[in-house]
mmCIF file of C-alpha atoms and ligand atoms in Angstrom:
data_model
loop_
_atom_site.group_PDB
_atom_site.id
_atom_site.type_symbol
_atom_site.label_atom_id
_atom_site.label_comp_id
_atom_site.label_asym_id
_atom_site.label_seq_id
_atom_site.Cartn_x
_atom_site.Cartn_y
_atom_site.Cartn_z
ATOM 1 C CA VAL F 248 0.000 0.000 0.000
ATOM 2 C CA LYS F 249 1.385 3.384 -1.046
ATOM 3 C CA THR F 250 -1.493 5.829 -0.896
ATOM 4 C CA ILE F 251 -4.440 5.629 1.459
ATOM 5 C CA GLY F 252 -7.766 7.414 1.553
ATOM 6 C CA VAL F 253 -9.778 8.301 4.632
ATOM 7 C CA LEU F 254 -13.495 9.049 4.793
ATOM 8 C CA THR F 255 -16.259 9.506 7.356
ATOM 9 C CA SER F 256 -19.655 7.993 6.609
ATOM 10 C CA GLY F 257 -23.117 7.701 8.171
ATOM 11 C CA GLY F 258 -23.915 9.750 11.287
ATOM 12 C CA ASP F 259 -21.194 12.102 12.499
ATOM 13 C CA ALA F 260 -19.720 11.808 15.978
ATOM 14 C CA PRO F 261 -17.395 13.959 18.106
ATOM 15 C CA GLY F 262 -13.893 12.508 17.970
ATOM 16 C CA MET F 263 -13.990 11.667 14.273
ATOM 17 C CA ASN F 264 -11.508 14.498 13.655
ATOM 18 C CA ALA F 265 -9.094 13.032 16.189
ATOM 19 C CA ALA F 266 -9.306 9.725 14.308
ATOM 20 C CA ILE F 267 -8.761 11.384 10.905
ATOM 21 C CA ARG F 268 -5.790 13.299 12.320
ATOM 22 C CA ALA F 269 -4.205 10.118 13.673
ATOM 23 C CA VAL F 270 -4.750 8.237 10.399
ATOM 24 C CA VAL F 271 -3.151 11.079 8.423
ATOM 25 C CA ARG F 272 -0.160 11.622 10.675
ATOM 26 C CA VAL F 273 0.680 7.978 11.397
ATOM 27 C CA ALA F 274 0.329 7.064 7.712
ATOM 28 C CA ILE F 275 2.644 9.927 6.694
ATOM 29 C CA ASN F 276 5.092 8.849 9.390
ATOM 30 C CA LYS F 277 5.107 5.388 7.853
ATOM 31 C CA GLY F 278 5.900 6.794 4.416
ATOM 32 C CA LEU F 279 2.400 6.591 2.942
ATOM 33 C CA LYS F 280 0.555 9.314 1.054
ATOM 34 C CA VAL F 281 -2.903 10.282 2.312
ATOM 35 C CA LYS F 282 -5.969 11.573 0.494
ATOM 36 C CA GLY F 283 -9.124 12.805 2.153
ATOM 37 C CA ILE F 284 -12.421 11.718 0.609
ATOM 38 C CA MET F 285 -15.119 14.317 1.254
ATOM 39 C CA ARG F 286 -18.736 13.378 2.154
ATOM 40 C CA GLY F 287 -18.245 9.641 2.571
ATOM 41 C CA TYR F 288 -19.042 7.250 -0.261
ATOM 42 C CA ALA F 289 -21.049 9.980 -2.015
ATOM 43 C CA GLY F 290 -17.918 12.119 -2.315
ATOM 44 C CA LEU F 291 -15.915 9.083 -3.447
ATOM 45 C CA LEU F 292 -18.296 8.499 -6.355
ATOM 46 C CA GLU F 293 -18.136 12.196 -7.208
ATOM 47 C CA GLU F 294 -14.331 12.196 -6.926
ATOM 48 C CA GLU F 295 -14.230 14.805 -4.186
ATOM 49 C CA ILE F 296 -10.717 13.811 -3.228
ATOM 50 C CA VAL F 297 -8.095 16.095 -1.697
ATOM 51 C CA ASP F 298 -4.426 15.571 -0.832
ATOM 52 C CA MET F 299 -3.772 15.630 2.891
ATOM 53 C CA GLU F 300 -0.578 16.746 4.575
ATOM 54 C CA SER F 301 0.304 16.631 8.227
ATOM 55 C CA THR F 302 -0.786 20.278 8.519
ATOM 56 C CA SER F 303 -4.202 19.545 6.931
ATOM 57 C CA VAL F 304 -5.274 18.202 10.316
ATOM 58 C CA SER F 305 -3.763 20.928 12.496
ATOM 59 C CA ASP F 306 -6.200 22.439 14.998
ATOM 60 C CA THR F 307 -8.777 19.697 14.536
ATOM 61 C CA ILE F 308 -8.431 17.359 17.531
ATOM 62 C CA ASN F 309 -10.589 19.649 19.663
ATOM 63 C CA ARG F 310 -13.308 20.136 17.071
ATOM 64 C CA GLY F 311 -16.633 18.286 16.953
ATOM 65 C CA GLY F 312 -18.175 17.017 13.726
ATOM 66 C CA THR F 313 -15.986 15.835 10.872
ATOM 67 C CA ILE F 314 -13.752 18.044 8.737
ATOM 68 C CA LEU F 315 -14.295 15.599 5.851
ATOM 69 C CA TYR F 316 -18.095 15.972 6.109
ATOM 70 C CA THR F 317 -20.313 12.910 5.995
ATOM 71 C CA ALA F 318 -23.194 11.708 3.884
ATOM 72 C CA ARG F 319 -25.378 8.759 3.096
ATOM 73 C CA CYS F 320 -25.116 7.339 -0.415
ATOM 74 C CA LYS F 321 -27.645 4.995 -1.970
ATOM 75 C CA GLU F 322 -25.607 4.383 -5.117
ATOM 76 C CA PHE F 323 -22.787 2.818 -3.113
ATOM 77 C CA THR F 324 -25.126 0.080 -1.852
ATOM 78 C CA THR F 325 -25.339 -1.289 -5.417
ATOM 79 C CA PRO F 326 -22.661 -3.538 -6.989
ATOM 80 C CA GLU F 327 -22.274 -0.979 -9.827
ATOM 81 C CA GLY F 328 -21.690 1.836 -7.328
ATOM 82 C CA GLN F 329 -19.129 -0.217 -5.408
ATOM 83 C CA GLN F 330 -17.321 -1.157 -8.636
ATOM 84 C CA LYS F 331 -17.243 2.525 -9.622
ATOM 85 C CA GLY F 332 -15.896 3.418 -6.167
ATOM 86 C CA ALA F 333 -13.072 0.896 -6.425
ATOM 87 C CA GLU F 334 -12.207 2.125 -9.936
ATOM 88 C CA ILE F 335 -12.085 5.745 -8.746
ATOM 89 C CA CYS F 336 -9.742 4.670 -5.939
ATOM 90 C CA ARG F 337 -7.446 3.013 -8.473
ATOM 91 C CA LYS F 338 -7.600 6.047 -10.777
ATOM 92 C CA HIS F 339 -6.348 8.220 -7.902
ATOM 93 C CA GLY F 340 -3.704 5.704 -6.902
ATOM 94 C CA ILE F 341 -5.537 4.873 -3.665
ATOM 95 C CA ASP F 342 -4.857 1.268 -2.668
ATOM 96 C CA GLY F 343 -5.825 1.523 0.992
ATOM 97 C CA MET F 344 -8.831 3.105 2.714
ATOM 98 C CA VAL F 345 -9.939 3.946 6.240
ATOM 99 C CA VAL F 346 -13.703 4.149 6.704
ATOM 100 C CA ILE F 347 -14.921 5.803 9.899
ATOM 101 C CA GLY F 348 -18.604 5.102 10.528
ATOM 102 C CA GLY F 349 -21.132 2.531 11.674
ATOM 103 C CA ASP F 350 -22.359 -0.888 10.542
ATOM 104 C CA GLY F 351 -23.743 0.395 7.215
ATOM 105 C CA SER F 352 -20.438 2.038 6.403
ATOM 106 C CA PHE F 353 -18.606 -1.183 7.312
ATOM 107 C CA ARG F 354 -20.737 -3.176 4.856
ATOM 108 C CA GLY F 355 -19.476 -0.769 2.219
ATOM 109 C CA ALA F 356 -15.925 -1.143 3.545
ATOM 110 C CA GLY F 357 -16.203 -4.930 3.233
ATOM 111 C CA LYS F 358 -17.253 -4.494 -0.395
ATOM 112 C CA LEU F 359 -14.284 -2.213 -1.148
ATOM 113 C CA SER F 360 -11.957 -4.805 0.410
ATOM 114 C CA SER F 361 -13.363 -7.557 -1.786
ATOM 115 C CA LEU F 362 -12.777 -5.331 -4.830
ATOM 116 C CA GLY F 363 -9.069 -5.090 -4.062
ATOM 117 C CA ILE F 364 -8.846 -1.877 -2.043
ATOM 118 C CA ASN F 365 -7.315 -2.685 1.350
ATOM 119 C CA THR F 366 -9.909 -1.299 3.732
ATOM 120 C CA ILE F 367 -9.995 -0.812 7.501
ATOM 121 C CA GLY F 368 -13.039 0.345 9.503
ATOM 122 C CA LEU F 369 -13.102 2.493 12.632
ATOM 123 C CA PRO F 370 -16.231 2.531 14.837
ATOM 124 C CA GLY F 371 -17.586 6.078 14.817
ATOM 125 C CA THR F 372 -21.053 6.563 16.281
ATOM 126 C CA ILE F 373 -22.520 8.162 19.384
ATOM 127 C CA ASP F 374 -24.926 5.218 19.712
ATOM 128 C CA LEU F 375 -22.414 2.539 20.841
ATOM 129 C CA ASP F 376 -24.428 0.121 18.706
ATOM 130 C CA ILE F 377 -21.529 -1.738 17.077
ATOM 131 C CA ALA F 378 -21.429 -5.314 18.336
ATOM 132 C CA CYS F 379 -17.704 -6.082 18.184
ATOM 133 C CA THR F 380 -16.620 -3.177 20.367
ATOM 134 C CA ASP F 381 -17.195 -1.895 23.910
ATOM 135 C CA TYR F 382 -16.336 1.651 22.799
ATOM 136 C CA THR F 383 -17.289 3.757 19.786
ATOM 137 C CA ILE F 384 -15.865 7.149 18.859
ATOM 138 C CA GLY F 385 -18.290 9.841 20.056
ATOM 139 C CA PHE F 386 -20.255 7.939 22.687
ATOM 140 C CA ASP F 387 -18.397 9.465 25.617
ATOM 141 C CA THR F 388 -18.909 13.031 24.413
ATOM 142 C CA ALA F 389 -22.574 12.376 23.632
ATOM 143 C CA VAL F 390 -23.377 10.909 27.046
ATOM 144 C CA ASN F 391 -21.588 13.780 28.760
ATOM 145 C CA THR F 392 -23.516 16.323 26.690
ATOM 146 C CA ALA F 393 -26.811 14.580 27.419
ATOM 147 C CA MET F 394 -25.960 14.234 31.112
ATOM 148 C CA GLU F 395 -25.301 17.959 31.471
ATOM 149 C CA ALA F 396 -28.521 18.830 29.659
ATOM 150 C CA ILE F 397 -30.539 16.460 31.852
ATOM 151 C CA ASP F 398 -28.998 18.005 35.009
ATOM 152 C CA LYS F 399 -30.411 21.338 33.847
ATOM 153 C CA ILE F 400 -33.828 19.875 33.148
ATOM 154 C CA ARG F 401 -33.795 18.317 36.597
ATOM 155 C CA ASP F 402 -33.259 21.718 38.278
ATOM 156 C CA THR F 403 -36.334 23.263 36.726
ATOM 157 C CA SER F 404 -38.300 20.032 37.007
ATOM 158 C CA THR F 405 -37.682 20.024 40.780
ATOM 159 C CA SER F 406 -38.573 23.709 41.196
ATOM 160 C CA HIS F 407 -41.912 23.166 39.507
ATOM 161 C CA GLU F 408 -42.412 19.685 40.978
ATOM 162 C CA ARG F 409 -42.918 18.341 37.498
ATOM 163 C CA CYS F 410 -42.471 15.043 35.814
ATOM 164 C CA SER F 411 -40.002 15.192 32.897
ATOM 165 C CA ILE F 412 -39.528 12.812 30.041
ATOM 166 C CA VAL F 413 -36.179 13.317 28.358
ATOM 167 C CA GLU F 414 -35.628 11.583 25.045
ATOM 168 C CA VAL F 415 -32.021 10.775 24.216
ATOM 169 C CA MET F 416 -30.532 9.495 20.956
ATOM 170 C CA GLY F 417 -29.211 6.003 20.264
ATOM 171 C CA ARG F 418 -31.235 4.793 17.287
ATOM 172 C CA ASN F 419 -32.442 1.301 18.234
ATOM 173 C CA ALA F 420 -29.936 0.940 21.064
ATOM 174 C CA GLY F 421 -30.391 2.071 24.667
ATOM 175 C CA TYR F 422 -26.780 2.685 25.692
ATOM 176 C CA ILE F 423 -27.026 6.481 25.907
ATOM 177 C CA ALA F 424 -30.312 6.145 27.824
ATOM 178 C CA LEU F 425 -28.848 3.619 30.252
ATOM 179 C CA TRP F 426 -25.713 5.646 30.958
ATOM 180 C CA CYS F 427 -27.676 8.862 31.447
ATOM 181 C CA GLY F 428 -30.199 7.014 33.553
ATOM 182 C CA ILE F 429 -27.459 6.048 35.981
ATOM 183 C CA ALA F 430 -25.477 9.288 35.752
ATOM 184 C CA ASN F 431 -28.518 11.520 36.209
ATOM 185 C CA GLY F 432 -30.243 9.364 38.809
ATOM 186 C CA ALA F 433 -33.360 9.072 36.687
ATOM 187 C CA GLU F 434 -36.473 7.609 38.287
ATOM 188 C CA ASP F 435 -37.120 5.496 35.219
ATOM 189 C CA ILE F 436 -35.127 4.399 32.171
ATOM 190 C CA LEU F 437 -36.937 3.167 29.097
ATOM 191 C CA LEU F 438 -34.688 1.083 26.857
ATOM 192 C CA PRO F 439 -35.730 -0.393 23.504
ATOM 193 C CA GLU F 440 -33.996 -3.635 24.527
ATOM 194 C CA ARG F 441 -36.080 -3.949 27.710
ATOM 195 C CA TYR F 442 -39.215 -1.779 27.717
ATOM 196 C CA ASP F 443 -42.352 -3.905 27.586
ATOM 197 C CA GLY F 444 -44.700 -0.997 26.837
ATOM 198 C CA ASP F 445 -46.473 -1.290 30.201
ATOM 199 C CA GLU F 446 -47.323 2.380 30.634
ATOM 200 C CA GLN F 447 -49.689 1.732 33.540
ATOM 201 C CA ALA F 448 -46.781 0.310 35.565
ATOM 202 C CA LEU F 449 -44.773 3.433 34.708
ATOM 203 C CA ILE F 450 -47.650 5.660 35.842
ATOM 204 C CA ASN F 451 -48.005 3.673 39.082
ATOM 205 C CA ARG F 452 -44.313 4.205 39.818
ATOM 206 C CA ILE F 453 -44.674 7.966 39.245
ATOM 207 C CA ILE F 454 -47.648 8.150 41.652
ATOM 208 C CA ASP F 455 -45.737 6.062 44.199
ATOM 209 C CA ASN F 456 -42.650 8.301 43.890
ATOM 210 C CA ARG F 457 -44.788 11.382 44.511
ATOM 211 C CA ARG F 458 -46.325 9.770 47.603
ATOM 212 C CA ARG F 459 -42.851 9.057 48.899
ATOM 213 C CA GLY F 460 -42.112 12.785 48.644
ATOM 214 C CA LYS F 461 -40.025 12.942 45.439
ATOM 215 C CA LYS F 462 -40.116 16.468 44.051
ATOM 216 C CA HIS F 463 -39.335 15.501 40.506
ATOM 217 C CA ASN F 464 -39.630 12.457 38.338
ATOM 218 C CA ILE F 465 -37.143 12.146 35.515
ATOM 219 C CA ILE F 466 -37.815 9.504 32.907
ATOM 220 C CA ILE F 467 -35.091 8.887 30.343
ATOM 221 C CA ASN F 468 -36.670 7.603 27.176
ATOM 222 C CA ALA F 469 -34.609 6.175 24.340
ATOM 223 C CA GLU F 470 -35.042 7.321 20.746
ATOM 224 C CA GLY F 471 -35.786 3.711 19.807
ATOM 225 C CA ILE F 472 -39.003 3.906 21.854
ATOM 226 C CA GLY F 473 -39.833 7.524 21.005
ATOM 227 C CA HIS F 474 -43.317 9.074 21.347
ATOM 228 C CA SER F 475 -42.158 11.153 24.327
ATOM 229 C CA GLY F 476 -44.669 13.934 23.657
ATOM 230 C CA SER F 477 -47.746 11.717 23.611
ATOM 231 C CA MET F 478 -46.419 9.729 26.567
ATOM 232 C CA ALA F 479 -46.127 12.973 28.575
ATOM 233 C CA LYS F 480 -49.745 13.873 27.784
ATOM 234 C CA ARG F 481 -51.017 10.470 28.904
ATOM 235 C CA ILE F 482 -48.957 10.571 32.113
ATOM 236 C CA GLU F 483 -50.234 14.057 32.973
ATOM 237 C CA ALA F 484 -53.816 12.964 32.335
ATOM 238 C CA ALA F 485 -53.433 9.856 34.482
ATOM 239 C CA THR F 486 -51.485 11.365 37.400
ATOM 240 C CA GLY F 487 -52.512 15.029 37.469
ATOM 241 C CA ILE F 488 -48.802 15.874 37.683
ATOM 242 C CA GLU F 489 -47.606 18.428 35.159
ATOM 243 C CA THR F 490 -45.460 16.473 32.707
ATOM 244 C CA ARG F 491 -43.138 17.839 30.022
ATOM 245 C CA ALA F 492 -41.245 16.094 27.271
ATOM 246 C CA THR F 493 -37.840 17.271 26.052
ATOM 247 C CA ILE F 494 -36.220 15.715 23.019
ATOM 248 C CA LEU F 495 -32.510 16.482 23.246
ATOM 249 C CA GLY F 496 -31.923 15.753 19.558
ATOM 250 C CA HIS F 497 -28.887 16.704 17.529
ATOM 251 C CA MET F 498 -27.142 18.660 20.274
ATOM 252 C CA GLN F 499 -25.956 15.205 21.379
ATOM 253 C CA ARG F 500 -24.015 14.752 18.153
ATOM 254 C CA GLY F 501 -22.007 17.963 18.390
ATOM 255 C CA GLY F 502 -19.620 19.710 20.686
ATOM 256 C CA THR F 503 -15.997 19.496 21.607
ATOM 257 C CA PRO F 504 -14.938 15.866 22.116
ATOM 258 C CA THR F 505 -14.103 14.660 25.621
ATOM 259 C CA CYS F 506 -10.589 13.615 26.572
ATOM 260 C CA LYS F 507 -11.545 9.943 26.289
ATOM 261 C CA ASP F 508 -12.962 10.353 22.793
ATOM 262 C CA ARG F 509 -9.852 12.241 21.658
ATOM 263 C CA VAL F 510 -7.449 9.693 23.104
ATOM 264 C CA TYR F 511 -9.303 6.535 22.043
ATOM 265 C CA ALA F 512 -10.019 7.917 18.568
ATOM 266 C CA SER F 513 -6.319 8.780 18.212
ATOM 267 C CA ILE F 514 -5.265 5.269 19.212
ATOM 268 C CA MET F 515 -7.801 3.691 16.856
ATOM 269 C CA GLY F 516 -6.808 5.987 13.983
ATOM 270 C CA ALA F 517 -3.147 5.147 14.516
ATOM 271 C CA LYS F 518 -3.973 1.435 14.558
ATOM 272 C CA ALA F 519 -5.876 1.697 11.271
ATOM 273 C CA ALA F 520 -2.895 3.354 9.564
ATOM 274 C CA GLU F 521 -0.555 0.725 11.016
ATOM 275 C CA LEU F 522 -2.758 -2.137 9.781
ATOM 276 C CA LEU F 523 -2.747 -0.668 6.261
ATOM 277 C CA ALA F 524 1.030 -0.156 6.385
ATOM 278 C CA GLU F 525 1.332 -3.851 7.289
ATOM 279 C CA GLY F 526 -0.725 -4.781 4.225
ATOM 280 C CA LYS F 527 -3.830 -5.841 6.182
ATOM 281 C CA SER F 528 -7.331 -5.478 4.752
ATOM 282 C CA ASN F 529 -10.974 -6.090 5.652
ATOM 283 C CA ARG F 530 -10.417 -5.423 9.388
ATOM 284 C CA LEU F 531 -12.359 -3.412 11.961
ATOM 285 C CA VAL F 532 -10.556 -1.767 14.848
ATOM 286 C CA ALA F 533 -12.364 -2.348 18.146
ATOM 287 C CA TYR F 534 -11.954 -1.962 21.897
ATOM 288 C CA LYS F 535 -12.746 -5.187 23.694
ATOM 289 C CA HIS F 536 -12.144 -6.214 27.322
ATOM 290 C CA GLY F 537 -9.841 -3.240 27.858
ATOM 291 C CA GLU F 538 -7.690 -3.728 24.770
ATOM 292 C CA PHE F 539 -7.530 -2.320 21.253
ATOM 293 C CA VAL F 540 -7.973 -5.202 18.830
ATOM 294 C CA ASP F 541 -9.105 -5.833 15.258
ATOM 295 C CA TYR F 542 -11.602 -8.205 13.696
ATOM 296 C CA ASP F 543 -12.448 -9.469 10.243
ATOM 297 C CA ILE F 544 -15.248 -7.178 8.964
ATOM 298 C CA GLN F 545 -17.761 -9.936 8.130
ATOM 299 C CA GLU F 546 -17.066 -11.709 11.424
ATOM 300 C CA ALA F 547 -17.601 -8.419 13.288
ATOM 301 C CA LEU F 548 -20.845 -7.653 11.431
ATOM 302 C CA ASN F 549 -22.213 -11.067 12.431
ATOM 303 C CA MET F 550 -21.628 -10.457 16.145
ATOM 304 C CA SER F 551 -24.463 -9.301 18.390
ATOM 305 C CA LYS F 552 -24.536 -7.511 21.700
ATOM 306 C CA ASP F 553 -27.034 -6.455 24.319
ATOM 307 C CA ILE F 554 -27.301 -3.952 27.135
ATOM 308 C CA PRO F 555 -25.221 -5.290 30.080
ATOM 309 C CA GLU F 556 -27.863 -6.831 32.332
ATOM 310 C CA GLU F 557 -25.921 -6.101 35.508
ATOM 311 C CA GLN F 558 -25.702 -2.414 34.646
ATOM 312 C CA TYR F 559 -29.445 -2.298 33.986
ATOM 313 C CA GLU F 560 -30.267 -4.047 37.276
ATOM 314 C CA ILE F 561 -28.020 -1.652 39.187
ATOM 315 C CA ALA F 562 -29.645 1.325 37.472
ATOM 316 C CA LYS F 563 -33.048 0.134 38.674
ATOM 317 C CA MET F 564 -31.860 -0.510 42.250
ATOM 318 C CA LEU F 565 -30.297 2.948 42.555
ATOM 319 C CA VAL F 566 -33.565 4.806 42.160
ATOM 320 C CA ARG F 567 -35.802 2.873 44.506
HETATM 321 P P1 LIG M 222 -23.827 3.917 9.591
HETATM 322 O O1 LIG M 222 -22.526 3.688 8.910
HETATM 323 O O2 LIG M 222 -23.726 4.939 10.663
HETATM 324 O O3 LIG M 222 -24.476 2.631 10.040
HETATM 325 P P2 LIG M 222 -25.642 4.035 7.305
HETATM 326 O O4 LIG M 222 -26.319 2.762 7.615
HETATM 327 O O5 LIG M 222 -26.460 5.185 6.845
HETATM 328 O O6 LIG M 222 -24.801 4.610 8.540
HETATM 329 O O7 LIG M 222 -24.539 3.714 6.188
HETATM 330 C C1 LIG M 222 -23.711 4.719 5.676
HETATM 331 C C2 LIG M 222 -23.452 4.489 4.207
HETATM 332 O O8 LIG M 222 -22.780 3.238 4.022
HETATM 333 C C3 LIG M 222 -24.701 4.372 3.350
HETATM 334 O O9 LIG M 222 -25.232 5.626 2.957
HETATM 335 C C4 LIG M 222 -24.183 3.590 2.153
HETATM 336 O O10 LIG M 222 -23.520 4.435 1.237
HETATM 337 C C5 LIG M 222 -23.157 2.659 2.793
HETATM 338 N N1 LIG M 222 -23.763 1.336 3.000
HETATM 339 C C6 LIG M 222 -24.733 0.996 3.873
HETATM 340 N N2 LIG M 222 -25.088 -0.293 3.740
HETATM 341 C C7 LIG M 222 -24.322 -0.786 2.746
HETATM 342 C C8 LIG M 222 -24.212 -2.072 2.111
HETATM 343 N N3 LIG M 222 -24.964 -3.111 2.477
HETATM 344 N N4 LIG M 222 -23.309 -2.211 1.100
HETATM 345 C C9 LIG M 222 -22.545 -1.174 0.722
HETATM 346 N N5 LIG M 222 -22.608 0.059 1.271
HETATM 347 C C10 LIG M 222 -23.474 0.252 2.263
#
């Protein structure tokens, strides 16, 4: 491998810039050339390709979002689109690629590998919903952002003795909700992996909490369950307690990355560049059982994971 490309794809996440920076600088240190592909696979197919020097990534480690921009691209899900992508890589002399994104992006990365472009994936998503890894770039910043926002909601919720439903992101996974539930001392945590839809039980717990003298009632609801607004209306009608829904939304995707996201993303980015320099392909960098490791992409995509049961049980015990 002589020249590598780097792109970010799917949802953005704070820390992606730290990963890009590490890929660029470690690759250059190992004697490789680096090109930045703008706007993910969409930019690849449109040949939005720029040369990257060590200085191209100066002043980026502290910035949220992704300097390469990100996009979703339908065309790349087709065999013709993938073939075109691989040909464009070859035309630009790119024989290695780092794809920073989620599972969808990794499916694309697997395809590029099979078409002869050595490709390495890095897990970048605030949702933590990638099975092979205990850490994803952006999760730590997102949970800290959400936690701080929920602290603020709690203040006003207590003053007005309200019930608050706070909806956090996570797509179909409840990791952000679970972590915030514990960190914010929420009275209830609704996770897509566990919630049975028993709203009457939820209402009973709210009434019971009020009887026991709780001034507020914070319910963290995961995006995968949704319907926070209508849930708030039904709770207010059933309990007589003023109930407000707040959907935190895209604020959770932005902001300056935490120390952990910067450091882990840097290590993962460096590892991706090293794997390419060693001639490896079709690997995903992951963090498992306290170590940075790498897996075959197809093997990683076939893994599954679930909310840690122990963590969920502890979360429930801490609020009763
Ligand atoms: P994420 O990477 O965060 O899971 P998406 O699922 O939106 O986000 O995937 C990002 C992009 O990856 C898609 O827009 C598409 O270009 C590409 N992609 C997704 N699935 C596939 C697939 N099965 N084969 C090839 N490319 C894919």
